[in-house]
Short mmCIF file of C-alpha atoms and ligand atoms in Angstrom, two decimals:
data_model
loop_
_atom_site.label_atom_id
_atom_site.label_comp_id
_atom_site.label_asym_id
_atom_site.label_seq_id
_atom_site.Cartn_x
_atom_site.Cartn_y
_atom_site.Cartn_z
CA UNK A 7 80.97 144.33 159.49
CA UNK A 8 80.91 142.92 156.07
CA UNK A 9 79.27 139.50 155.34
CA UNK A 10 80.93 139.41 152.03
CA UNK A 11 82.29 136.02 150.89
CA UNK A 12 85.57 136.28 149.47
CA UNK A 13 85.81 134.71 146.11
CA UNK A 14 86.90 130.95 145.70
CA UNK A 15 89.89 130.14 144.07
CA UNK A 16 90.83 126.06 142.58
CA UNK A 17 94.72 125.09 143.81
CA UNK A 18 96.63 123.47 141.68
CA UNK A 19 100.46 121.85 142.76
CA UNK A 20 103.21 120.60 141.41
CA UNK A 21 104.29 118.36 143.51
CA UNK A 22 107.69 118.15 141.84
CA UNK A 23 109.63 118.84 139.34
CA UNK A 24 108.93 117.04 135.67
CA UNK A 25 105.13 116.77 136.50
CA UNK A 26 102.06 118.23 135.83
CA UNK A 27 100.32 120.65 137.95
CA UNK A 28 97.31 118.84 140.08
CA UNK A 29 93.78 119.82 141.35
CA UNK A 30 94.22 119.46 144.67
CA UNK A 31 90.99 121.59 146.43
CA UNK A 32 89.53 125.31 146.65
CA UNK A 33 89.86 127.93 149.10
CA UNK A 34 88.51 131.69 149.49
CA UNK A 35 90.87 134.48 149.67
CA UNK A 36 90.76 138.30 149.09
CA UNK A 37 92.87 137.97 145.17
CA UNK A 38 95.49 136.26 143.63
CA UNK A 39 98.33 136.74 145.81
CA UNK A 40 96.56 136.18 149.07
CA UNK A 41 95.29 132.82 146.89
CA UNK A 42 98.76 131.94 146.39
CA UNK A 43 100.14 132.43 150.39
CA UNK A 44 96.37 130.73 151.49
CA UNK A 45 97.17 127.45 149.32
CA UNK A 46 101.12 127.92 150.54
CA UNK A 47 99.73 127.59 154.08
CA UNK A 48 96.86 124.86 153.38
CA UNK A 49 98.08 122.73 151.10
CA UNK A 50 101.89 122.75 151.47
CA UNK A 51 102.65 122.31 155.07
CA UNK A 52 104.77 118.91 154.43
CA UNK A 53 106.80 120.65 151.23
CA UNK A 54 104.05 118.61 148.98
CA UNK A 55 105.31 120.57 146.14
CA UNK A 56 107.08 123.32 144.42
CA UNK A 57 104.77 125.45 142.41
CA UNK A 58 101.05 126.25 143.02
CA UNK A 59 98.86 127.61 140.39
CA UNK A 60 95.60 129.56 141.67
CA UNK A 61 92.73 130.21 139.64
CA UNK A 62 89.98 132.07 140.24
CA UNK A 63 87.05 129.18 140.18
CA UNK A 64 84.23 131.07 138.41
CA UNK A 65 86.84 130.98 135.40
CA UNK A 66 87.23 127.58 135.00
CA UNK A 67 84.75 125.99 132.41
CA UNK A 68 83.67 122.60 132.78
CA UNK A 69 82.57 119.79 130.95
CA UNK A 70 79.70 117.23 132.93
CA UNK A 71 79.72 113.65 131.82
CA UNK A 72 75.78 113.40 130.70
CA UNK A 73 75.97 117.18 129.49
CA UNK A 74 76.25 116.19 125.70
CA UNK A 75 75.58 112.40 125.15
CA UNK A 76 77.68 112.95 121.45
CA UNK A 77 80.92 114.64 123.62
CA UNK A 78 82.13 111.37 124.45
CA UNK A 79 80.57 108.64 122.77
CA UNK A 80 83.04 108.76 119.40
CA UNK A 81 85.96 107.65 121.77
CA UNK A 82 83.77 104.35 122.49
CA UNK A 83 82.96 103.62 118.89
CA UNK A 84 86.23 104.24 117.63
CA UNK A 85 88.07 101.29 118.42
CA UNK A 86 90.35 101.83 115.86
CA UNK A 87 92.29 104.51 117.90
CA UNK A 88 93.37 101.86 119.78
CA UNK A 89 96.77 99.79 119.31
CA UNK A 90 95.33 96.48 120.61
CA UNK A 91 92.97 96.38 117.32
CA UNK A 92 95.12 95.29 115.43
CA UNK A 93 96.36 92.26 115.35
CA UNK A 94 100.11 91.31 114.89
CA UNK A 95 101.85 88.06 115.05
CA UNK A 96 103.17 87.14 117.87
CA UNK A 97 107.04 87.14 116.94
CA UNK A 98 106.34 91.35 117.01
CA UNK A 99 106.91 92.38 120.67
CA UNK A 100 106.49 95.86 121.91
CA UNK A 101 105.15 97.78 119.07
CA UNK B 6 122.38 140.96 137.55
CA UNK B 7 125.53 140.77 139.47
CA UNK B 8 127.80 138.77 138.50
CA UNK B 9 127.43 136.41 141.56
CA UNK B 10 123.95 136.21 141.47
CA UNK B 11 124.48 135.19 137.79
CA UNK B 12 126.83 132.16 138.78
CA UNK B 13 124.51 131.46 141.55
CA UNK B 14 121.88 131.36 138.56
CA UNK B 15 124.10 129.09 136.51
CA UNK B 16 124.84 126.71 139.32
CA UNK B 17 121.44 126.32 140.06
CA UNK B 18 120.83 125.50 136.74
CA UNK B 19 123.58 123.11 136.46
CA UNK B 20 122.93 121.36 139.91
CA UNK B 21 118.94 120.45 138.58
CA UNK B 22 120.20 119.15 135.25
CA UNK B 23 123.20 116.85 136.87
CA UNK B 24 120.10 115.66 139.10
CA UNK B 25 117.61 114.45 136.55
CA UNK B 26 115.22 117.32 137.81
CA UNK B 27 113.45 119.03 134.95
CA UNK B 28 113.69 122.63 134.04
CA UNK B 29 110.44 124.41 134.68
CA UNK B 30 108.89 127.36 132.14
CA UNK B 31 109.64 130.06 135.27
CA UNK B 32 113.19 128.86 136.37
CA UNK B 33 116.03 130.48 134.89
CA UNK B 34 117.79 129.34 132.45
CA UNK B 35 120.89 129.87 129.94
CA UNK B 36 119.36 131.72 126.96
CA UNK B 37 121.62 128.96 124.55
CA UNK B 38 120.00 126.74 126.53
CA UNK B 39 116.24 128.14 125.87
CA UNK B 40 117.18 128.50 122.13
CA UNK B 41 117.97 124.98 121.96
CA UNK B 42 114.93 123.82 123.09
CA UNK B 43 112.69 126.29 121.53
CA UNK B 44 114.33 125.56 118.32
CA UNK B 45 114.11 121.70 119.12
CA UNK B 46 110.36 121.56 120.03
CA UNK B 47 109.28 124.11 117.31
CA UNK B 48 111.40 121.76 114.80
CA UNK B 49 109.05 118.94 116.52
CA UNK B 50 105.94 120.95 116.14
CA UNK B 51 106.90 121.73 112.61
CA UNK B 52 107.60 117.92 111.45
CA UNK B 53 104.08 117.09 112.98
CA UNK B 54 101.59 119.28 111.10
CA UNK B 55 103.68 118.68 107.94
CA UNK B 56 103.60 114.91 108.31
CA UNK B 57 100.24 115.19 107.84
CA UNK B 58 100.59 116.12 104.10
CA UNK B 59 101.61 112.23 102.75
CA UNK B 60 99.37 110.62 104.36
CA UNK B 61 96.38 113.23 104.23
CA UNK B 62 97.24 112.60 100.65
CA UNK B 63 96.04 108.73 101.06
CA UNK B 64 92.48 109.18 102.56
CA UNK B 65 90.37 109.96 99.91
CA UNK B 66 91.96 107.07 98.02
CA UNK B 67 92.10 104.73 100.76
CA UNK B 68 91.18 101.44 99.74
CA UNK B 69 88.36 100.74 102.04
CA UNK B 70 86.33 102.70 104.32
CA UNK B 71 87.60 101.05 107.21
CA UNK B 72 91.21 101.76 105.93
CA UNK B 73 90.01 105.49 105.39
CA UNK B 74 88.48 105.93 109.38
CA UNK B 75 91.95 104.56 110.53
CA UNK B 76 94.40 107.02 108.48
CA UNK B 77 91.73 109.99 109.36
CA UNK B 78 92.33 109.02 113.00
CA UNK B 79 96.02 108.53 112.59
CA UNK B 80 96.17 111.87 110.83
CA UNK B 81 94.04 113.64 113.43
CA UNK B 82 96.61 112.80 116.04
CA UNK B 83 99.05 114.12 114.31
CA UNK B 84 97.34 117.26 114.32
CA UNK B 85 97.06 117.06 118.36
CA UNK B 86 100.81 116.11 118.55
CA UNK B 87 101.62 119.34 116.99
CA UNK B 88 99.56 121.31 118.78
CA UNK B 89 101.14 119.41 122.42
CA UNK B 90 104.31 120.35 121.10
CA UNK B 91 103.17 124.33 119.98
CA UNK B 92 102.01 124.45 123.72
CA UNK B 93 104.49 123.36 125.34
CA UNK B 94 107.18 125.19 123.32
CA UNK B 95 104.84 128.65 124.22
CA UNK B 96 105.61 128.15 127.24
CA UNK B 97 108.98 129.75 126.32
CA UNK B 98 107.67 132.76 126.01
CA UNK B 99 106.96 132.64 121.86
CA UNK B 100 103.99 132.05 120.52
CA UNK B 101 102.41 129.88 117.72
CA UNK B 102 101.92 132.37 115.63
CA UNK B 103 105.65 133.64 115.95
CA UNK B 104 106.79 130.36 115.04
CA UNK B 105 104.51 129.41 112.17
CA UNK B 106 105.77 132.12 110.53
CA UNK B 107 109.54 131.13 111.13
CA UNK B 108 108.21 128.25 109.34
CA UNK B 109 106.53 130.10 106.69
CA UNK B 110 109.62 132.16 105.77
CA UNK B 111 112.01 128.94 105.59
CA UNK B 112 113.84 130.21 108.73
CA UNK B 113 112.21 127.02 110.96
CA UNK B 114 113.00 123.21 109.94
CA UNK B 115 110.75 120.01 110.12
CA UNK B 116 111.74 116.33 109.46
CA UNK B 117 113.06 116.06 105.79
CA UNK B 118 111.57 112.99 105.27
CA UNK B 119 108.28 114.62 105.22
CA UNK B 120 110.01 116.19 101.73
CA UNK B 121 109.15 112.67 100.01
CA UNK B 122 106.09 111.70 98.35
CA UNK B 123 103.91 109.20 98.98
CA UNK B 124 102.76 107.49 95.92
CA UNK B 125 101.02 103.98 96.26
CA UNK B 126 98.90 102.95 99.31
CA UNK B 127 101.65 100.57 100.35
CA UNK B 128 103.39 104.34 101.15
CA UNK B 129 101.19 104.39 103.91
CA UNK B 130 101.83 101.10 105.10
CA UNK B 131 105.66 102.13 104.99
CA UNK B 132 105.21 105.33 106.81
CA UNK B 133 103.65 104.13 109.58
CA UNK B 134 105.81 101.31 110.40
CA UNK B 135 109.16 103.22 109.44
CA UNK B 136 108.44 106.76 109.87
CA UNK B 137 106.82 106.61 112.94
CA UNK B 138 108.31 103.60 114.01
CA UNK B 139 111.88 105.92 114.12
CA UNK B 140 109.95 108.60 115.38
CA UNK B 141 108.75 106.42 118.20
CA UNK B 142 112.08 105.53 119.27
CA UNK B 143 113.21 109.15 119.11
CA UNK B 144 110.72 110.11 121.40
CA UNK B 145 110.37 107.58 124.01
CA UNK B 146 114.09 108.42 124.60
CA UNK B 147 112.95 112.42 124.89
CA UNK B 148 110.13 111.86 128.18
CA UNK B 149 113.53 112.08 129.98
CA UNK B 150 114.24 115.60 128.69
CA UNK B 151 115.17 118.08 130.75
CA UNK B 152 112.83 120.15 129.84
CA UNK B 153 109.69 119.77 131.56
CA UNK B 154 106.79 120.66 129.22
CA UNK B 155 108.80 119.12 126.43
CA UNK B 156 108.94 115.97 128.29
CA UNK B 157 105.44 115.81 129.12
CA UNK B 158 104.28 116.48 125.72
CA UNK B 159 106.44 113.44 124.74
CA UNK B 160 105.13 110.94 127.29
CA UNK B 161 101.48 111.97 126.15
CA UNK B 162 102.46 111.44 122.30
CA UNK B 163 103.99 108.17 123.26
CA UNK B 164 100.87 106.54 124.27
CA UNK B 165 99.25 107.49 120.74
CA UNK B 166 102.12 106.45 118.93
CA UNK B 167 101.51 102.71 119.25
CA UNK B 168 98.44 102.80 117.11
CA UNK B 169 100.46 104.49 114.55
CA UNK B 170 103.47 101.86 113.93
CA UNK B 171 100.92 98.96 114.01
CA UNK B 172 98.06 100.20 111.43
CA UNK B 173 101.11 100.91 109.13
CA UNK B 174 103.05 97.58 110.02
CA UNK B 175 99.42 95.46 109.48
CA UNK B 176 98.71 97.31 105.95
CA UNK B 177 102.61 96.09 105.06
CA UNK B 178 101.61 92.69 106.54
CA UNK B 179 98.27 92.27 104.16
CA UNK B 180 100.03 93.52 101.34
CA UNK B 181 103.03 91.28 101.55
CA UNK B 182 101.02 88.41 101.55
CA UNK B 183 98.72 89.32 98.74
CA UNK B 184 99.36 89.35 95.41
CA UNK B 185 103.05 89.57 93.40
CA UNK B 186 101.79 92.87 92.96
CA UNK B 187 100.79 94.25 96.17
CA UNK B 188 103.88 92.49 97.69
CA UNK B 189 105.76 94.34 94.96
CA UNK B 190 104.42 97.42 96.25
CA UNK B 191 105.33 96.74 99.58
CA UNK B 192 109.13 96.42 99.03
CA UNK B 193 108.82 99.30 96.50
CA UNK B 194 107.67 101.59 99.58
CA UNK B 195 110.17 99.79 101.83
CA UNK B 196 112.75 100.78 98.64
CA UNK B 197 111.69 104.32 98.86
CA UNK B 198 111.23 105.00 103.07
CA UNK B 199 114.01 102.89 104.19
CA UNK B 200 116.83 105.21 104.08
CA UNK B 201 114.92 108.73 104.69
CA UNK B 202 113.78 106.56 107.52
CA UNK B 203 117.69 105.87 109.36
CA UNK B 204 118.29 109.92 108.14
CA UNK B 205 115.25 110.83 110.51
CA UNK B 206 118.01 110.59 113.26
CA UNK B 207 120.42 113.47 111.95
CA UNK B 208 123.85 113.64 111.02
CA UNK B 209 126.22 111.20 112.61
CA UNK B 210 127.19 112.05 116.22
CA UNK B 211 130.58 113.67 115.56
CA UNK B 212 128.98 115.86 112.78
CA UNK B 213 126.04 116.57 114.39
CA UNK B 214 126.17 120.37 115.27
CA UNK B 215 123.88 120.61 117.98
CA UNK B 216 124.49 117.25 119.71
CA UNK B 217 127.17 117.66 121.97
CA UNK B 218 125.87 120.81 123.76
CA UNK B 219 122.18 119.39 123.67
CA UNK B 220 123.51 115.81 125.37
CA UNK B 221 125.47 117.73 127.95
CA UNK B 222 121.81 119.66 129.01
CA UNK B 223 120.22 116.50 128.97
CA UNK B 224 118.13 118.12 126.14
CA UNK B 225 119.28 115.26 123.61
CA UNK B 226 118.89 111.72 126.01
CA UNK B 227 120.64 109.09 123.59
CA UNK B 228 122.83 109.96 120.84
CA UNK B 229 121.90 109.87 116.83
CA UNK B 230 123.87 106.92 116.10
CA UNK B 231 122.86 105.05 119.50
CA UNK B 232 118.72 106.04 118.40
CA UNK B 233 119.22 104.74 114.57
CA UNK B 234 121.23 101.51 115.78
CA UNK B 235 118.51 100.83 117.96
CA UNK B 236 115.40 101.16 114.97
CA UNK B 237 117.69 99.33 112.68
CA UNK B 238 117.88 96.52 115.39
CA UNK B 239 114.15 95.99 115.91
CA UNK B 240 113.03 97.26 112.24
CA UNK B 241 115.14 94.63 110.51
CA UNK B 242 113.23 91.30 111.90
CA UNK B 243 110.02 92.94 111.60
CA UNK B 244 110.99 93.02 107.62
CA UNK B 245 112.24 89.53 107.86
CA UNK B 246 109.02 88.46 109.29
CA UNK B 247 106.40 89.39 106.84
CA UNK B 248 108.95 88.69 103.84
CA UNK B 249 110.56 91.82 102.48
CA UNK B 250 114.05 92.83 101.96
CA UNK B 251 115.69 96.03 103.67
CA UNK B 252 117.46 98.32 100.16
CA UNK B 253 120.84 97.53 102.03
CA UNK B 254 123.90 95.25 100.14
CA UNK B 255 125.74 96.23 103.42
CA UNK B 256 123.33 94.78 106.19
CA UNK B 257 124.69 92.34 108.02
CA UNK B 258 124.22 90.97 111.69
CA UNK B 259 127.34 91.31 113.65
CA UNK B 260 127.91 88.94 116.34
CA UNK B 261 130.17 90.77 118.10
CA UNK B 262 128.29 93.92 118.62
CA UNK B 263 124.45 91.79 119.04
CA UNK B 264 123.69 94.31 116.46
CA UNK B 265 123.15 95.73 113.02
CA UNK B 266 125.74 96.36 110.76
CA UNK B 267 124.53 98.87 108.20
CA UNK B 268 125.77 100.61 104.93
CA UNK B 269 126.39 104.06 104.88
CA UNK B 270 123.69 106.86 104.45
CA UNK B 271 123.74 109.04 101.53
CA UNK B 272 124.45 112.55 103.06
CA UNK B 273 124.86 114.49 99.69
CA UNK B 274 120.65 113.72 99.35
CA UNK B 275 120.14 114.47 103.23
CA UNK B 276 122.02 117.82 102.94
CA UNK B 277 119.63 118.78 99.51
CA UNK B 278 116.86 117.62 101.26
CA UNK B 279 117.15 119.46 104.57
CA UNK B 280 118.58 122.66 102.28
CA UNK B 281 115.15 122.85 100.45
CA UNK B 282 115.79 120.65 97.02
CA UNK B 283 113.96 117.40 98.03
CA UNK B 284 111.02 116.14 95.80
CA UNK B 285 108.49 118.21 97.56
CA UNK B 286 109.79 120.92 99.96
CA UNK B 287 108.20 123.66 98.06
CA UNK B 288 104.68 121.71 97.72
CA UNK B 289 104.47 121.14 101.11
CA UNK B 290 105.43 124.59 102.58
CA UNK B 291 103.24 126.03 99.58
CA UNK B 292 100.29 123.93 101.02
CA UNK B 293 100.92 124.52 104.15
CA UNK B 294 100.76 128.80 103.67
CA UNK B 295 97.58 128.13 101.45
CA UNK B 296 96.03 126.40 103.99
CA UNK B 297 96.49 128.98 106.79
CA UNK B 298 95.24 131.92 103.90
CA UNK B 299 92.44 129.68 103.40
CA UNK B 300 91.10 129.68 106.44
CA UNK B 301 91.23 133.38 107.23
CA UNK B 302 87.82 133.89 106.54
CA UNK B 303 87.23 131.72 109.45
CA UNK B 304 89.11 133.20 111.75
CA UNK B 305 88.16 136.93 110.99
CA UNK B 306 84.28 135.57 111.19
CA UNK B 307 84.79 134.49 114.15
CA UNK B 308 86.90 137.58 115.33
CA UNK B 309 83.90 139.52 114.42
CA UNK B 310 81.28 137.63 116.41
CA UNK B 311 83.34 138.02 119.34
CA UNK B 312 83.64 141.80 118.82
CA UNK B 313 79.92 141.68 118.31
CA UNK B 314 79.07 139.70 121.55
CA UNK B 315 81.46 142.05 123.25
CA UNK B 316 79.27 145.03 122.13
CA UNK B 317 75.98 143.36 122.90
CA UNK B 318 77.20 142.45 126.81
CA UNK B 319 78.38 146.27 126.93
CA UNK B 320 75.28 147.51 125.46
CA UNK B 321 73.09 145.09 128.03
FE1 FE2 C 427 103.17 112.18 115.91
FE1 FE2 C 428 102.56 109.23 114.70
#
């Protein structure tokens, strides 16, 4: 008997048509297409979507919040990127 | 393929685009229909990274720092917007590289209003506000789409675009009510951007060659005449407001309509300027192919690190 784990695989779904694919959870399974009929029979019981992207989870690379303190802080100090900075008179609506 | 399992094909097609759906990168689809877009959003892709060229032109000689952070940011974005569009149009099956060099070899467009310069800061001011003021309204009609990715690249460029038309509406605010000469520069650059600004929207809707076809996919939301009605419309008081004058004898508010009457467009100068004799066609292609040779040393340093890290992990 084997005690081998079977490698882990992230789900992602389109729940319909126009939108993005979505993380919606993990599961193990043998490879790719077994990944695929696994998240077909986990996930999408209720016809919660029509596409499902696996991807084997030791490829995705991730980014931690407090990993690099200098990864995120620009987007606070650059207010500038924002439309409400500047200031328009009020006769301009929706620009 | 069959010839019923073709129709069947077809008629799926047909049945998603009648329904609003969105057309997926897998699904089938006509291949006019997949040259349309991929022609469309490489076009898109195009007029991005090449917009960047009149402004980028500004920053070193913006007139204060704080003035220089904003245009770098405004610029950088541009930069992203291309590269949403690159993506999404690779999911067609062609890559950037493919298209870049459609680009290169004057087989791929971009806006034609990118072909003018940009000469006093007030440019600046007049390219945000009017440039990507039209290209605002463009897009916020394509997040309906029918092509998926497309339509997702547009929503995200949407939310950016705000930013854009304000900083350049505010710098044509300030210098309106300076000085006689900065508010001379103002309607100078209003002079100059107004009318490559209504040409942004193509041809008229009868002569437009790819409209009809495009509108009938859903590709194309709002027709070219119905998009530049709708700019003129909420440009015009926006002029009125801070005190300059549209270039247009013609313009006149028509009653009837609640809307815009306009003068005509001068499609001798739009046909030279989307045929390669604007002002600065040739500069900014030139630039652009210098830029990419410039940075080859870059990308073959880093192509060689990666070989060499490959080795290593073999070696190990
Ligand atoms: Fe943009
Ligand atoms: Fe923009």
């Amino acid at each position: 008997m084997s005690n081998r784990e079977l490698p882990l695989f992230e789900v992602f779904v389109r729940s319909k048509r126009g939108l993005d694919h979505r993380h919606v959870g993990s599961l193990h399974a043998e490879d790719h297409e077994q990944a695929l009929e696994y998240a077909r029979d986990v996930y999408l019981r209720r016809s919660e979507g029509v596409s499902i992207w696996v991807v084997k989870s030791e490829d995705v690379v991730a980014s931690q919040e407090d990993d690099v303190e200098t990864f995120y802080e620009p987007m606070e100090e650059k207010t500038y990127r924002h439309a409400m900075e500047y200031e328009l008179p009020p006769e301009i609506k929706n620009m | 393929m069959s010839e019923s399992n073709q129709e069947h094909l077809q008629a799926t097609f047909d049945a998603r685009v009648a329904a609003e759906s969105r057309i997926e990168p897998r699904d089938w689809m006509p291949d006019d229909f997949r040259k349309s877009v991929l022609r469309q959003m490489s076009q898109h892709a195009h007029s991005e990274v090449i917009g960047m060229q009149p402004e980028g032109n500004w920053i070193t000689r913006a007139p204060t720092l704080h003035r220089k952070t904003i245009l770098m940011a405004k610029v950088q974005d541009e930069a992203g917007h291309g590269l949403y569009l690159y993506s999404a149009a690779e999911t067609l099956g062609t890559s950037r590289d493919d298209m870049i060099a459609a680009l290169h070899a004057g087989k791929a467009k971009y806006a034609s209003i990118f072909n003018y310069p940009s000469l006093t800061w007030a440019d600046i001011g007049a390219i945000g506000w009017l440039v990507d003021g039209a290209a605002i309204v463009n897009q916020v009609s394509l997040q309906r789409t029918s092509y998926g990715p497309y339509a997702r690249a547009m929503v995200r460029i949407c939310k950016e675009e705000s930013f854009h038309q304000r900083q350049g509406y505010q710098i044509m605010m300030v210098l309106a009510r300076g000085s006689e000469e900065q508010k001379a520069m103002a309607q100078d650059a209003l002079n100059r951007w107004w009318w490559p600004s209504l040409m942004m929207f193509g041809p008229h809707d009868a002569e437009s060659a790819h409209s009809a076809k495009s509108m009938q996919w859903k590709l194309k939301r709002e027709s070219n005449d119905t998009l530049r009605q709708r700019f003129v419309d909420q440009t015009i008081p926006q002029a009125e407001l801070i005190g300059l004058t549209v270039p247009d004898p013609d313009l006149k508010w028509n009653e009837e309509r609640g809307a815009y009457d306009f003068g005509e467009i001068d499609w001798e100068e739009f046909m030279q300027v989307i045929s390669g004799n604007g002002p600065c066609n040739k500069q900014r292609l030139d630039h652009h192919i210098a830029a990419k040779e410039n940075g080859q040393w870059v990308r073959d340093a880093m192509a060689a690190y990666e070989e060499k890290r490959r080795a290593r992990r073999e070696a190990a």
